[in-house]
mmCIF file with all atom_site columns, C-alpha atoms in Angstrom:
data_model
loop_
_atom_site.group_PDB
_atom_site.id
_atom_site.type_symbol
_atom_site.label_atom_id
_atom_site.label_alt_id
_atom_site.label_comp_id
_atom_site.label_asym_id
_atom_site.label_entity_id
_atom_site.label_seq_id
_atom_site.pdbx_PDB_ins_code
_atom_site.Cartn_x
_atom_site.Cartn_y
_atom_site.Cartn_z
_atom_site.occupancy
_atom_site.B_iso_or_equiv
_atom_site.pdbx_formal_charge
_atom_site.auth_seq_id
_atom_site.auth_comp_id
_atom_site.auth_asym_id
_atom_site.auth_atom_id
_atom_site.pdbx_PDB_model_num
ATOM 1   C CA . MET A 1 1   ? 0.000   0.000   0.000  1.00 0.00 ? 752 MET A CA 1
ATOM 2   C CA . TYR A 1 2   ? 2.855   2.365   0.822  1.00 0.00 ? 753 TYR A CA 1
ATOM 3   C CA . ASN A 1 3   ? 4.467   1.775   -2.565 1.00 0.00 ? 754 ASN A CA 1
ATOM 4   C CA . ALA A 1 4   ? 1.108   2.374   -4.277 1.00 0.00 ? 755 ALA A CA 1
ATOM 5   C CA . VAL A 1 5   ? 0.582   5.660   -2.413 1.00 0.00 ? 756 VAL A CA 1
ATOM 6   C CA . THR A 1 6   ? 4.079   6.975   -3.097 1.00 0.00 ? 757 THR A CA 1
ATOM 7   C CA . GLY A 1 7   ? 4.071   5.767   -6.693 1.00 0.00 ? 758 GLY A CA 1
ATOM 8   C CA . MET A 1 8   ? 0.966   7.614   -7.858 1.00 0.00 ? 759 MET A CA 1
ATOM 9   C CA . VAL A 1 9   ? 1.814   11.122  -6.688 1.00 0.00 ? 760 VAL A CA 1
ATOM 10  C CA . ASP A 1 10  ? 4.301   13.693  -7.917 1.00 0.00 ? 761 ASP A CA 1
ATOM 11  C CA . TRP A 1 11  ? 5.634   14.810  -4.529 1.00 0.00 ? 762 TRP A CA 1
ATOM 12  C CA . GLN A 1 12  ? 7.845   17.429  -6.177 1.00 0.00 ? 763 GLN A CA 1
ATOM 13  C CA . ASN A 1 13  ? 4.803   19.432  -7.268 1.00 0.00 ? 764 ASN A CA 1
ATOM 14  C CA . GLU A 1 14  ? 2.571   19.452  -4.189 1.00 0.00 ? 765 GLU A CA 1
ATOM 15  C CA . THR A 1 15  ? 0.987   22.785  -5.080 1.00 0.00 ? 766 THR A CA 1
ATOM 16  C CA . ARG A 1 16  ? -0.698  21.396  -8.202 1.00 0.00 ? 767 ARG A CA 1
ATOM 17  C CA . SER A 1 17  ? -4.417  20.958  -7.624 1.00 0.00 ? 768 SER A CA 1
ATOM 18  C CA . LEU A 1 18  ? -7.723  21.091  -9.456 1.00 0.00 ? 769 LEU A CA 1
ATOM 19  C CA . LEU A 1 19  ? -9.254  22.931  -6.504 1.00 0.00 ? 770 LEU A CA 1
ATOM 20  C CA . PRO A 1 20  ? -9.485  26.702  -6.886 1.00 0.00 ? 771 PRO A CA 1
ATOM 21  C CA . PRO A 1 21  ? -8.137  28.916  -4.074 1.00 0.00 ? 772 PRO A CA 1
ATOM 22  C CA . GLY A 1 22  ? -10.446 29.087  -1.065 1.00 0.00 ? 773 GLY A CA 1
ATOM 23  C CA . HIS A 1 23  ? -11.782 25.563  -1.511 1.00 0.00 ? 774 HIS A CA 1
ATOM 24  C CA . GLY A 1 24  ? -11.131 22.279  0.217  1.00 0.00 ? 775 GLY A CA 1
ATOM 25  C CA . LEU A 1 25  ? -11.458 18.539  -0.078 1.00 0.00 ? 776 LEU A CA 1
ATOM 26  C CA . ASP A 1 26  ? -12.421 16.083  2.678  1.00 0.00 ? 777 ASP A CA 1
ATOM 27  C CA . LEU A 1 27  ? -11.872 12.338  2.543  1.00 0.00 ? 778 LEU A CA 1
ATOM 28  C CA . TYR A 1 28  ? -13.635 10.136  5.105  1.00 0.00 ? 779 TYR A CA 1
ATOM 29  C CA . ILE A 1 29  ? -12.564 6.507   5.427  1.00 0.00 ? 780 ILE A CA 1
ATOM 30  C CA . PRO A 1 30  ? -14.719 4.277   7.640  1.00 0.00 ? 781 PRO A CA 1
ATOM 31  C CA . VAL A 1 31  ? -12.877 1.531   9.513  1.00 0.00 ? 782 VAL A CA 1
ATOM 32  C CA . THR A 1 32  ? -14.053 -0.901  12.175 1.00 0.00 ? 783 THR A CA 1
ATOM 33  C CA . ASP A 1 33  ? -12.328 -1.328  15.525 1.00 0.00 ? 784 ASP A CA 1
ATOM 34  C CA . TYR A 1 34  ? -12.301 -5.113  15.837 1.00 0.00 ? 785 TYR A CA 1
ATOM 35  C CA . TYR A 1 35  ? -12.609 -5.263  19.645 1.00 0.00 ? 786 TYR A CA 1
ATOM 36  C CA . GLY A 1 36  ? -14.031 -1.785  20.236 1.00 0.00 ? 787 GLY A CA 1
ATOM 37  C CA . TYR A 1 37  ? -13.332 0.548   23.115 1.00 0.00 ? 788 TYR A CA 1
ATOM 38  C CA . GLU A 1 38  ? -15.547 1.129   26.109 1.00 0.00 ? 789 GLU A CA 1
ATOM 39  C CA . GLN A 1 39  ? -17.384 4.413   26.404 1.00 0.00 ? 790 GLN A CA 1
ATOM 40  C CA . SER A 1 40  ? -19.616 5.809   29.109 1.00 0.00 ? 791 SER A CA 1
ATOM 41  C CA . ILE A 1 41  ? -23.083 7.134   28.294 1.00 0.00 ? 792 ILE A CA 1
ATOM 42  C CA . GLN A 1 42  ? -25.177 9.194   30.698 1.00 0.00 ? 793 GLN A CA 1
ATOM 43  C CA . VAL A 1 43  ? -28.787 8.055   30.913 1.00 0.00 ? 794 VAL A CA 1
ATOM 44  C CA . HIS A 1 44  ? -31.456 8.300   33.591 1.00 0.00 ? 795 HIS A CA 1
ATOM 45  C CA . ASP A 1 45  ? -31.599 4.963   35.390 1.00 0.00 ? 796 ASP A CA 1
ATOM 46  C CA . PRO A 1 46  ? -28.916 3.770   35.906 1.00 0.00 ? 797 PRO A CA 1
ATOM 47  C CA . PRO A 1 47  ? -27.159 7.143   35.614 1.00 0.00 ? 798 PRO A CA 1
ATOM 48  C CA . ILE A 1 48  ? -24.270 5.776   33.511 1.00 0.00 ? 799 ILE A CA 1
ATOM 49  C CA . ILE A 1 49  ? -24.037 2.773   31.219 1.00 0.00 ? 800 ILE A CA 1
ATOM 50  C CA . HIS A 1 50  ? -20.994 1.396   29.436 1.00 0.00 ? 801 HIS A CA 1
ATOM 51  C CA . GLU A 1 51  ? -20.944 0.129   25.879 1.00 0.00 ? 802 GLU A CA 1
ATOM 52  C CA . ARG A 1 52  ? -18.345 -0.705  23.275 1.00 0.00 ? 803 ARG A CA 1
ATOM 53  C CA . GLU A 1 53  ? -17.874 1.464   20.192 1.00 0.00 ? 804 GLU A CA 1
ATOM 54  C CA . HIS A 1 54  ? -16.576 -0.248  17.056 1.00 0.00 ? 805 HIS A CA 1
ATOM 55  C CA . ARG A 1 55  ? -17.329 2.308   14.321 1.00 0.00 ? 806 ARG A CA 1
ATOM 56  C CA . HIS A 1 56  ? -14.517 4.698   13.511 1.00 0.00 ? 807 HIS A CA 1
ATOM 57  C CA . THR A 1 57  ? -13.852 7.151   10.695 1.00 0.00 ? 808 THR A CA 1
ATOM 58  C CA . LEU A 1 58  ? -10.489 8.494   9.566  1.00 0.00 ? 809 LEU A CA 1
ATOM 59  C CA . HIS A 1 59  ? -10.492 12.020  8.144  1.00 0.00 ? 810 HIS A CA 1
ATOM 60  C CA . PHE A 1 60  ? -8.072  13.568  5.659  1.00 0.00 ? 811 PHE A CA 1
ATOM 61  C CA . GLY A 1 61  ? -8.335  17.123  4.417  1.00 0.00 ? 812 GLY A CA 1
ATOM 62  C CA . TYR A 1 62  ? -6.923  19.479  1.811  1.00 0.00 ? 813 TYR A CA 1
ATOM 63  C CA . ARG A 1 63  ? -7.375  23.255  1.982  1.00 0.00 ? 814 ARG A CA 1
ATOM 64  C CA . LYS A 1 64  ? -6.148  25.791  -0.550 1.00 0.00 ? 815 LYS A CA 1
ATOM 65  C CA . GLN A 1 65  ? -6.344  29.210  1.073  1.00 0.00 ? 816 GLN A CA 1
ATOM 66  C CA . PRO A 1 66  ? -7.253  32.300  -1.004 1.00 0.00 ? 817 PRO A CA 1
ATOM 67  C CA . ASN A 1 67  ? -3.623  33.470  -0.642 1.00 0.00 ? 818 ASN A CA 1
ATOM 68  C CA . GLY A 1 68  ? -2.414  30.199  -2.215 1.00 0.00 ? 819 GLY A CA 1
ATOM 69  C CA . GLU A 1 69  ? -1.210  28.601  1.021  1.00 0.00 ? 820 GLU A CA 1
ATOM 70  C CA . ILE A 1 70  ? -1.961  24.868  1.183  1.00 0.00 ? 821 ILE A CA 1
ATOM 71  C CA . ARG A 1 71  ? -2.752  22.697  4.204  1.00 0.00 ? 822 ARG A CA 1
ATOM 72  C CA . SER A 1 72  ? -2.819  19.081  3.140  1.00 0.00 ? 823 SER A CA 1
ATOM 73  C CA . ASP A 1 73  ? -3.009  15.603  4.644  1.00 0.00 ? 824 ASP A CA 1
ATOM 74  C CA . PHE A 1 74  ? -2.020  14.205  1.232  1.00 0.00 ? 825 PHE A CA 1
ATOM 75  C CA . GLY A 1 75  ? 1.641   15.256  1.182  1.00 0.00 ? 826 GLY A CA 1
ATOM 76  C CA . PRO A 1 76  ? 4.741   13.035  1.371  1.00 0.00 ? 827 PRO A CA 1
ATOM 77  C CA . GLY A 1 77  ? 4.919   13.387  5.173  1.00 0.00 ? 828 GLY A CA 1
ATOM 78  C CA . ASN A 1 78  ? 1.587   11.609  5.380  1.00 0.00 ? 829 ASN A CA 1
ATOM 79  C CA . ALA A 1 79  ? 2.261   8.741   2.950  1.00 0.00 ? 830 ALA A CA 1
ATOM 80  C CA . PRO A 1 80  ? 2.512   6.145   5.775  1.00 0.00 ? 831 PRO A CA 1
ATOM 81  C CA . THR A 1 81  ? -0.796  7.428   7.182  1.00 0.00 ? 832 THR A CA 1
ATOM 82  C CA . LEU A 1 82  ? -2.561  7.076   3.836  1.00 0.00 ? 833 LEU A CA 1
ATOM 83  C CA . ALA A 1 83  ? -1.053  3.603   3.382  1.00 0.00 ? 834 ALA A CA 1
ATOM 84  C CA . PHE A 1 84  ? -2.324  2.569   6.831  1.00 0.00 ? 835 PHE A CA 1
ATOM 85  C CA . ALA A 1 85  ? -5.827  3.903   6.048  1.00 0.00 ? 836 ALA A CA 1
ATOM 86  C CA . ALA A 1 86  ? -5.884  2.007   2.736  1.00 0.00 ? 837 ALA A CA 1
ATOM 87  C CA . ARG A 1 87  ? -4.679  -1.177  4.433  1.00 0.00 ? 838 ARG A CA 1
ATOM 88  C CA . ALA A 1 88  ? -7.221  -0.889  7.273  1.00 0.00 ? 839 ALA A CA 1
ATOM 89  C CA . THR A 1 89  ? -10.223 -0.240  5.059  1.00 0.00 ? 840 THR A CA 1
ATOM 90  C CA . SER A 1 90  ? -9.282  -3.122  2.760  1.00 0.00 ? 841 SER A CA 1
ATOM 91  C CA . SER A 1 91  ? -9.125  -5.657  5.615  1.00 0.00 ? 842 SER A CA 1
ATOM 92  C CA . PHE A 1 92  ? -12.302 -7.438  4.595  1.00 0.00 ? 843 PHE A CA 1
ATOM 93  C CA . PRO A 1 93  ? -13.110 -10.173 7.168  1.00 0.00 ? 844 PRO A CA 1
ATOM 94  C CA . GLY A 1 94  ? -12.318 -13.633 5.892  1.00 0.00 ? 845 GLY A CA 1
ATOM 95  C CA . ALA A 1 95  ? -10.081 -12.323 3.102  1.00 0.00 ? 846 ALA A CA 1
ATOM 96  C CA . PHE A 1 96  ? -7.448  -10.092 4.735  1.00 0.00 ? 847 PHE A CA 1
ATOM 97  C CA . PRO A 1 97  ? -6.291  -9.999  8.372  1.00 0.00 ? 848 PRO A CA 1
ATOM 98  C CA . PRO A 1 98  ? -6.883  -6.998  10.656 1.00 0.00 ? 849 PRO A CA 1
ATOM 99  C CA . THR A 1 99  ? -4.140  -4.384  10.888 1.00 0.00 ? 850 THR A CA 1
ATOM 100 C CA . GLN A 1 100 ? -2.671  -2.108  13.542 1.00 0.00 ? 851 GLN A CA 1
ATOM 101 C CA . ILE A 1 101 ? -0.864  1.225   13.439 1.00 0.00 ? 852 ILE A CA 1
ATOM 102 C CA . ARG A 1 102 ? 2.057   -0.643  15.042 1.00 0.00 ? 853 ARG A CA 1
ATOM 103 C CA . GLU A 1 103 ? 2.450   -2.597  11.799 1.00 0.00 ? 854 GLU A CA 1
ATOM 104 C CA . MET A 1 104 ? 3.001   0.677   9.947  1.00 0.00 ? 855 MET A CA 1
ATOM 105 C CA . ASP A 1 105 ? 5.408   1.765   12.705 1.00 0.00 ? 856 ASP A CA 1
ATOM 106 C CA . ASP A 1 106 ? 7.404   -1.446  12.143 1.00 0.00 ? 857 ASP A CA 1
ATOM 107 C CA . PHE A 1 107 ? 7.348   -0.986  8.351  1.00 0.00 ? 858 PHE A CA 1
ATOM 108 C CA . VAL A 1 108 ? 8.527   2.622   8.653  1.00 0.00 ? 859 VAL A CA 1
ATOM 109 C CA . ALA A 1 109 ? 11.337  1.638   11.053 1.00 0.00 ? 860 ALA A CA 1
ATOM 110 C CA . ARG A 1 110 ? 12.488  -1.323  8.915  1.00 0.00 ? 861 ARG A CA 1
ATOM 111 C CA . ASN A 1 111 ? 12.644  0.780   5.763  1.00 0.00 ? 862 ASN A CA 1
ATOM 112 C CA . ALA A 1 112 ? 14.055  3.967   7.380  1.00 0.00 ? 863 ALA A CA 1
ATOM 113 C CA . ILE A 1 113 ? 11.044  5.997   6.196  1.00 0.00 ? 864 ILE A CA 1
ATOM 114 C CA . ASP A 1 114 ? 10.269  9.368   7.732  1.00 0.00 ? 865 ASP A CA 1
ATOM 115 C CA . TRP A 1 115 ? 6.753   9.791   9.196  1.00 0.00 ? 866 TRP A CA 1
ATOM 116 C CA . PRO A 1 116 ? 6.647   13.399  10.423 1.00 0.00 ? 867 PRO A CA 1
ATOM 117 C CA . ARG A 1 117 ? 2.828   13.626  10.486 1.00 0.00 ? 868 ARG A CA 1
ATOM 118 C CA . ARG A 1 118 ? 2.311   10.559  12.711 1.00 0.00 ? 869 ARG A CA 1
ATOM 119 C CA . ALA A 1 119 ? 1.597   12.495  15.928 1.00 0.00 ? 870 ALA A CA 1
ATOM 120 C CA . ALA A 1 120 ? -0.824  14.842  14.123 1.00 0.00 ? 871 ALA A CA 1
ATOM 121 C CA . PHE A 1 121 ? -2.622  11.858  12.550 1.00 0.00 ? 872 PHE A CA 1
ATOM 122 C CA . LEU A 1 122 ? -3.103  10.196  15.942 1.00 0.00 ? 873 LEU A CA 1
ATOM 123 C CA . ALA A 1 123 ? -4.217  13.430  17.639 1.00 0.00 ? 874 ALA A CA 1
ATOM 124 C CA . GLN A 1 124 ? -6.725  14.322  14.887 1.00 0.00 ? 875 GLN A CA 1
ATOM 125 C CA . ASN A 1 125 ? -8.225  10.871  14.390 1.00 0.00 ? 876 ASN A CA 1
ATOM 126 C CA . PHE A 1 126 ? -8.072  9.062   17.734 1.00 0.00 ? 877 PHE A CA 1
ATOM 127 C CA . ALA A 1 127 ? -9.117  11.599  20.371 1.00 0.00 ? 878 ALA A CA 1
ATOM 128 C CA . PRO A 1 128 ? -11.856 9.281   21.783 1.00 0.00 ? 879 PRO A CA 1
ATOM 129 C CA . TYR A 1 129 ? -9.235  6.575   22.351 1.00 0.00 ? 880 TYR A CA 1
ATOM 130 C CA . PHE A 1 130 ? -6.966  8.934   24.257 1.00 0.00 ? 881 PHE A CA 1
ATOM 131 C CA . ARG A 1 131 ? -9.922  10.111  26.383 1.00 0.00 ? 882 ARG A CA 1
ATOM 132 C CA . MET A 1 132 ? -10.541 6.476   27.360 1.00 0.00 ? 883 MET A CA 1
ATOM 133 C CA . ASN A 1 133 ? -6.794  5.858   28.011 1.00 0.00 ? 884 ASN A CA 1
ATOM 134 C CA . VAL A 1 134 ? -6.570  3.433   25.079 1.00 0.00 ? 885 VAL A CA 1
ATOM 135 C CA . ASP A 1 135 ? -3.418  3.342   22.954 1.00 0.00 ? 886 ASP A CA 1
ATOM 136 C CA . PRO A 1 136 ? -4.734  3.411   19.358 1.00 0.00 ? 887 PRO A CA 1
ATOM 137 C CA . THR A 1 137 ? -1.488  1.988   17.955 1.00 0.00 ? 888 THR A CA 1
ATOM 138 C CA . GLY A 1 138 ? -2.363  -1.451  19.384 1.00 0.00 ? 889 GLY A CA 1
ATOM 139 C CA . VAL A 1 139 ? -5.974  -1.500  18.176 1.00 0.00 ? 890 VAL A CA 1
ATOM 140 C CA . TYR A 1 140 ? -6.917  -3.930  15.406 1.00 0.00 ? 891 TYR A CA 1
ATOM 141 C CA . PHE A 1 141 ? -8.839  -2.380  12.515 1.00 0.00 ? 892 PHE A CA 1
ATOM 142 C CA . ILE A 1 142 ? -10.815 -4.026  9.734  1.00 0.00 ? 893 ILE A CA 1
ATOM 143 C CA . ASP A 1 143 ? -12.916 -2.805  6.815  1.00 0.00 ? 894 ASP A CA 1
ATOM 144 C CA . GLY A 1 144 ? -15.416 -0.073  7.656  1.00 0.00 ? 895 GLY A CA 1
ATOM 145 C CA . SER A 1 145 ? -18.186 -1.757  5.652  1.00 0.00 ? 896 SER A CA 1
ATOM 146 C CA . VAL A 1 146 ? -18.739 -4.170  8.539  1.00 0.00 ? 897 VAL A CA 1
ATOM 147 C CA . LEU A 1 147 ? -20.706 -1.440  10.344 1.00 0.00 ? 898 LEU A CA 1
ATOM 148 C CA . SER A 1 148 ? -20.702 1.695   8.193  1.00 0.00 ? 899 SER A CA 1
ATOM 149 C CA . ASN A 1 149 ? -19.881 1.639   4.510  1.00 0.00 ? 900 ASN A CA 1
ATOM 150 C CA . ARG A 1 150 ? -21.462 4.995   3.693  1.00 0.00 ? 901 ARG A CA 1
ATOM 151 C CA . PRO A 1 151 ? -20.175 7.933   5.814  1.00 0.00 ? 902 PRO A CA 1
ATOM 152 C CA . PHE A 1 152 ? -22.998 10.294  4.817  1.00 0.00 ? 903 PHE A CA 1
ATOM 153 C CA . ARG A 1 153 ? -23.186 11.947  8.232  1.00 0.00 ? 904 ARG A CA 1
ATOM 154 C CA . GLN A 1 154 ? -19.591 13.164  7.964  1.00 0.00 ? 905 GLN A CA 1
ATOM 155 C CA . ALA A 1 155 ? -20.099 14.343  4.381  1.00 0.00 ? 906 ALA A CA 1
ATOM 156 C CA . ILE A 1 156 ? -23.206 16.343  5.313  1.00 0.00 ? 907 ILE A CA 1
ATOM 157 C CA . ALA A 1 157 ? -21.397 17.874  8.313  1.00 0.00 ? 908 ALA A CA 1
ATOM 158 C CA . ALA A 1 158 ? -18.540 18.911  5.992  1.00 0.00 ? 909 ALA A CA 1
ATOM 159 C CA . ILE A 1 159 ? -21.023 20.644  3.666  1.00 0.00 ? 910 ILE A CA 1
ATOM 160 C CA . ARG A 1 160 ? -22.458 22.538  6.641  1.00 0.00 ? 911 ARG A CA 1
ATOM 161 C CA . ASP A 1 161 ? -18.966 23.905  7.345  1.00 0.00 ? 912 ASP A CA 1
ATOM 162 C CA . ARG A 1 162 ? -18.697 25.373  3.829  1.00 0.00 ? 913 ARG A CA 1
ATOM 163 C CA . PRO A 1 163 ? -20.710 28.601  3.776  1.00 0.00 ? 914 PRO A CA 1
ATOM 164 C CA . ALA A 1 164 ? -21.707 30.033  0.409  1.00 0.00 ? 915 ALA A CA 1
ATOM 165 C CA . TYR A 1 165 ? -21.808 33.761  -0.268 1.00 0.00 ? 916 TYR A CA 1
ATOM 166 C CA . ARG A 1 166 ? -23.899 33.434  -3.409 1.00 0.00 ? 917 ARG A CA 1
ATOM 167 C CA . ALA A 1 167 ? -26.348 30.933  -4.906 1.00 0.00 ? 918 ALA A CA 1
ATOM 168 C CA . VAL A 1 168 ? -24.715 27.514  -5.287 1.00 0.00 ? 919 VAL A CA 1
ATOM 169 C CA . ASP A 1 169 ? -25.819 24.087  -6.416 1.00 0.00 ? 920 ASP A CA 1
ATOM 170 C CA . ARG A 1 170 ? -24.652 21.486  -3.872 1.00 0.00 ? 921 ARG A CA 1
ATOM 171 C CA . ARG A 1 171 ? -24.641 17.806  -4.704 1.00 0.00 ? 922 ARG A CA 1
ATOM 172 C CA . LEU A 1 172 ? -23.743 14.803  -2.611 1.00 0.00 ? 923 LEU A CA 1
ATOM 173 C CA . VAL A 1 173 ? -22.378 12.095  -4.896 1.00 0.00 ? 924 VAL A CA 1
ATOM 174 C CA . TYR A 1 174 ? -22.073 8.503   -3.740 1.00 0.00 ? 925 TYR A CA 1
ATOM 175 C CA . ILE A 1 175 ? -20.413 6.004   -6.049 1.00 0.00 ? 926 ILE A CA 1
ATOM 176 C CA . ASP A 1 176 ? -21.509 2.400   -5.630 1.00 0.00 ? 927 ASP A CA 1
ATOM 177 C CA . PRO A 1 177 ? -19.002 0.278   -7.540 1.00 0.00 ? 928 PRO A CA 1
ATOM 178 C CA . ASP A 1 178 ? -21.532 -2.528  -8.054 1.00 0.00 ? 929 ASP A CA 1
ATOM 179 C CA . PRO A 1 179 ? -25.140 -1.778  -7.108 1.00 0.00 ? 930 PRO A CA 1
ATOM 180 C CA . THR A 1 180 ? -26.121 -5.459  -7.353 1.00 0.00 ? 931 THR A CA 1
ATOM 181 C CA . TRP A 1 181 ? -23.391 -6.517  -4.943 1.00 0.00 ? 932 TRP A CA 1
ATOM 182 C CA . SER A 1 182 ? -24.453 -6.955  -1.345 1.00 0.00 ? 933 SER A CA 1
ATOM 183 C CA . THR A 1 183 ? -22.386 -7.719  1.712  1.00 0.00 ? 934 THR A CA 1
ATOM 184 C CA . THR A 1 184 ? -24.984 -10.228 2.873  1.00 0.00 ? 935 THR A CA 1
ATOM 185 C CA . SER A 1 185 ? -24.790 -12.309 -0.293 1.00 0.00 ? 936 SER A CA 1
ATOM 186 C CA . VAL A 1 186 ? -20.971 -12.240 -0.245 1.00 0.00 ? 937 VAL A CA 1
ATOM 187 C CA . ARG A 1 187 ? -20.907 -13.404 3.375  1.00 0.00 ? 938 ARG A CA 1
ATOM 188 C CA . ARG A 1 188 ? -23.429 -16.143 2.528  1.00 0.00 ? 939 ARG A CA 1
ATOM 189 C CA . ASP A 1 189 ? -21.197 -17.266 -0.382 1.00 0.00 ? 940 ASP A CA 1
ATOM 190 C CA . LEU A 1 190 ? -18.099 -17.238 1.840  1.00 0.00 ? 941 LEU A CA 1
ATOM 191 C CA . LEU A 1 191 ? -19.852 -19.344 4.478  1.00 0.00 ? 942 LEU A CA 1
ATOM 192 C CA . ALA A 1 192 ? -21.155 -21.779 1.871  1.00 0.00 ? 943 ALA A CA 1
ATOM 193 C CA . SER A 1 193 ? -17.694 -22.284 0.348  1.00 0.00 ? 944 SER A CA 1
ATOM 194 C CA . SER A 1 194 ? -15.784 -22.537 3.637  1.00 0.00 ? 945 SER A CA 1
ATOM 195 C CA . PRO A 1 195 ? -14.788 -26.007 4.902  1.00 0.00 ? 946 PRO A CA 1
ATOM 196 C CA . ARG A 1 196 ? -16.871 -27.217 7.817  1.00 0.00 ? 947 ARG A CA 1
#
């Protein structure tokens, strides 16, 4: 995944973009925390209940300021992060094993790769884990489609944060690679073909 990420981008020309100044791009990648982390919820009776949260979404952003300045999560300093996100969201149960951030740490160390945006990635994407005193680097992640394959809530929230100063036409586009494909039928096929 790392080689794929680094091979498809011209890192020398980071300022090239199809986005006009003043605009941004948000990428939301749903992943599933295999074991989940415990969170406390205030209710009436009993006053607090504890449940496990498994849904998680990674967020990457690109902003091109009106003055031309760029803030991007898609630069070379974030290549290991993007590779981890691609690996985690492709960990389809039964086909590919779960992954951890520690695996990317090991890969980066073995190959003497610089990962300057690691701390920012963890701080921006794993705040709930830190609040619950959970080290996110040891958490196992699998494909987000297990619980949430369509992060519409995040996309709609991102639109809300983009004010318009004139009439605009806003569209939310969702691309379904194969509308006839269903997770249920694939799981049924996997179970039927697995040895008993």
